[in-house]
Short mmCIF file of C-alpha atoms in Angstrom, two decimals:
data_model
loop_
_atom_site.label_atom_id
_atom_site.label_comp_id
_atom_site.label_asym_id
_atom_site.label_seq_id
_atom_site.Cartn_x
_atom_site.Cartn_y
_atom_site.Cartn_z
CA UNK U 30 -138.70 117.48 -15.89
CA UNK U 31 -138.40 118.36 -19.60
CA UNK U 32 -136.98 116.87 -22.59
CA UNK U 33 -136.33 118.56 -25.50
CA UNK U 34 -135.14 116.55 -29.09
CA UNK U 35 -133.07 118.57 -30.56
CA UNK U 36 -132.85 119.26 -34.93
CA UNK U 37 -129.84 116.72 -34.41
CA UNK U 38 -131.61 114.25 -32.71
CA UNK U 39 -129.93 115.04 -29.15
CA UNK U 40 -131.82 114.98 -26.57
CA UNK U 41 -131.40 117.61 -23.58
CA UNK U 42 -132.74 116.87 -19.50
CA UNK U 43 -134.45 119.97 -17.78
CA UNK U 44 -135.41 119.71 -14.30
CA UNK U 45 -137.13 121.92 -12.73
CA UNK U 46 -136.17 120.80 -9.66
CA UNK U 47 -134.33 118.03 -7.00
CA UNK U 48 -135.01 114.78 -8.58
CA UNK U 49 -137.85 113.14 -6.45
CA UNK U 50 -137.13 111.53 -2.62
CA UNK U 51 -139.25 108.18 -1.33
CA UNK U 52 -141.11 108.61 1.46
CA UNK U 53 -138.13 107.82 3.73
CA UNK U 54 -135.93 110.51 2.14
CA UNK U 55 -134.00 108.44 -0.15
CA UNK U 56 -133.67 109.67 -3.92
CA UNK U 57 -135.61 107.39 -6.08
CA UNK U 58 -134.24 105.73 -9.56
CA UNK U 59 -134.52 107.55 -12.84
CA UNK U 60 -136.52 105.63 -15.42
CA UNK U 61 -136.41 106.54 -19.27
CA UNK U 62 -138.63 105.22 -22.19
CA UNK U 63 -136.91 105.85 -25.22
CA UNK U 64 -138.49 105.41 -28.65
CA UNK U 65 -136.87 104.91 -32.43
CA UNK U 66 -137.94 105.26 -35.32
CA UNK U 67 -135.34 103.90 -37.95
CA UNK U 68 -135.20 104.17 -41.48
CA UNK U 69 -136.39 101.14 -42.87
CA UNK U 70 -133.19 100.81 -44.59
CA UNK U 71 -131.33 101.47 -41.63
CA UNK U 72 -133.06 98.65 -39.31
CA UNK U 73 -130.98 95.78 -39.31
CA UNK U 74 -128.04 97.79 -38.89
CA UNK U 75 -129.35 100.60 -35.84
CA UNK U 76 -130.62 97.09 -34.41
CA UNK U 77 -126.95 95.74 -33.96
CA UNK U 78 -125.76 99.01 -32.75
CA UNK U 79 -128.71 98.71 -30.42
CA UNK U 80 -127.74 95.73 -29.11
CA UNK U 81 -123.50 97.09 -28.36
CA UNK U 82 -125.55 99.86 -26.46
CA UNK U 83 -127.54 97.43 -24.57
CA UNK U 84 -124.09 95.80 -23.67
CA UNK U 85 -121.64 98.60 -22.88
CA UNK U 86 -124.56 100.84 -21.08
CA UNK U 87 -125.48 97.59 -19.09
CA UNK U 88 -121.84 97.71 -17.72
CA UNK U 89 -122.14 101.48 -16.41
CA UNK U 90 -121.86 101.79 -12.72
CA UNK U 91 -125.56 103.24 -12.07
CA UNK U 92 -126.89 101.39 -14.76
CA UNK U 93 -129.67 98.90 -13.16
CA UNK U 94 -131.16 98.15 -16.35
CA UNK U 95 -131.08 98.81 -20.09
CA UNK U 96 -133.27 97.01 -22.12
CA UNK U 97 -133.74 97.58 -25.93
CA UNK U 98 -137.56 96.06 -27.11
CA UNK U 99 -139.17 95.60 -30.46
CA UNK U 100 -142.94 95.69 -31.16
CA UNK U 101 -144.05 92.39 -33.45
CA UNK U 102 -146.04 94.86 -35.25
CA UNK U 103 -143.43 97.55 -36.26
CA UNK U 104 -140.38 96.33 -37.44
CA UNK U 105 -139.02 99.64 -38.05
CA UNK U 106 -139.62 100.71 -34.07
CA UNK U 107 -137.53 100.44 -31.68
CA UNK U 108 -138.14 101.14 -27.89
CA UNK U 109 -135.53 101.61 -25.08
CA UNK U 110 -136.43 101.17 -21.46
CA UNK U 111 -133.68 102.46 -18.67
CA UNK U 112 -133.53 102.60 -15.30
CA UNK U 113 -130.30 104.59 -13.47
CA UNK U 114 -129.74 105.00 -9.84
CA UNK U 115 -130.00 108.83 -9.86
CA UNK U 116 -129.67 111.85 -12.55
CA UNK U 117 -126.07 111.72 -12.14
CA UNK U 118 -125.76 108.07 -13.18
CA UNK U 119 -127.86 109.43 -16.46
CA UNK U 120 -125.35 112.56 -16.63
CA UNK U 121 -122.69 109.99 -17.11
CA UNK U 122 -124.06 107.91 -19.64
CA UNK U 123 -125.14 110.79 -21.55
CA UNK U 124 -120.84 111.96 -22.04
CA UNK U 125 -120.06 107.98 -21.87
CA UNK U 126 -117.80 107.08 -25.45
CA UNK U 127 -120.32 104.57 -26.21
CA UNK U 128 -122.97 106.53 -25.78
CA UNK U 129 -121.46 109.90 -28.00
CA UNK U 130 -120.45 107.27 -30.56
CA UNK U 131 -123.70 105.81 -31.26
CA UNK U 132 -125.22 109.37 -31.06
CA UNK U 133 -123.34 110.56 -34.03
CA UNK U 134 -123.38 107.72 -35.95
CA UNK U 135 -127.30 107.22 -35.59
CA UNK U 136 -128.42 110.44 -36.74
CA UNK U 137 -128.95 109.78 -40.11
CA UNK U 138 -130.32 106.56 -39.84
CA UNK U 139 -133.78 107.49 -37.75
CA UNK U 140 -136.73 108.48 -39.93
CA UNK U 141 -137.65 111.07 -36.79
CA UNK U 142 -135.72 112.50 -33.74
CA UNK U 143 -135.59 109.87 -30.64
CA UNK U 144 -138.51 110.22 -28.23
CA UNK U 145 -137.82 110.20 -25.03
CA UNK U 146 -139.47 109.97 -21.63
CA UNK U 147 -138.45 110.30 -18.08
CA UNK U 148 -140.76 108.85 -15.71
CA UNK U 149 -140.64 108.57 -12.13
CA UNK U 150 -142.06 106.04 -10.00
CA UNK U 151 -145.86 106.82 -8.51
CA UNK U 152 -144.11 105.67 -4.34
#
């Protein structure tokens, strides 16, 4: 699987292949680590928009966890840890209103395009 941040901060999924199956055959959750780096004048405000992601993404149907963190160290960081039920549940928060919305209006308020992970469970 690779991600690739785009000049306008979008973020693009390739997969080389079928998303990968337990042991017992059953397709196994998506996880992505998501990092931000806001414009220190932009905190505060990326924060609350943070937090209305948090909200509307938790209410997606293969949502099973979206949890925005910030490191006591670096105010200006933020750090986004998801977990969906498959790569379709992702494909559907990625065209999700909420999710274009804050897309656009976020771009100009991160210091560096959004880093972003997908990680897969080791069993």
């Amino acid at each position: 699987m690779a991600v690739t941040a785009r000049p306008d901060h979008s973020v693009r999924y390739a997969c080389s292949g079928p998303w990968p199956q337990s042991a017992q055959g059953i397709v196994m959750s998506v996880f992505i680590f998501a990092t931000l780096q806001c414009k220190p004048e932009c905190t505060a405000a990326v924060c609350v928009a943070m937090r209305d992601m948090q909200q509307a993404s938790r209410q997606e149907a293969g949502c099973q966890q979206y949890q925005v963190l910030q490191p006591a160290d670096q105010s200006d960081v933020l750090h986004v840890f998801e977990a969906y039920q498959d790569m379709a549940a992702v494909e559907a928060h990625r065209v999700a209103a909420h999710y274009l919305a804050y897309r656009e209006w976020v771009a100009d308020k991160l210091a560096a395009p959004v880093e972003v992970k997908l990680l897969q469970p080791l069993d």
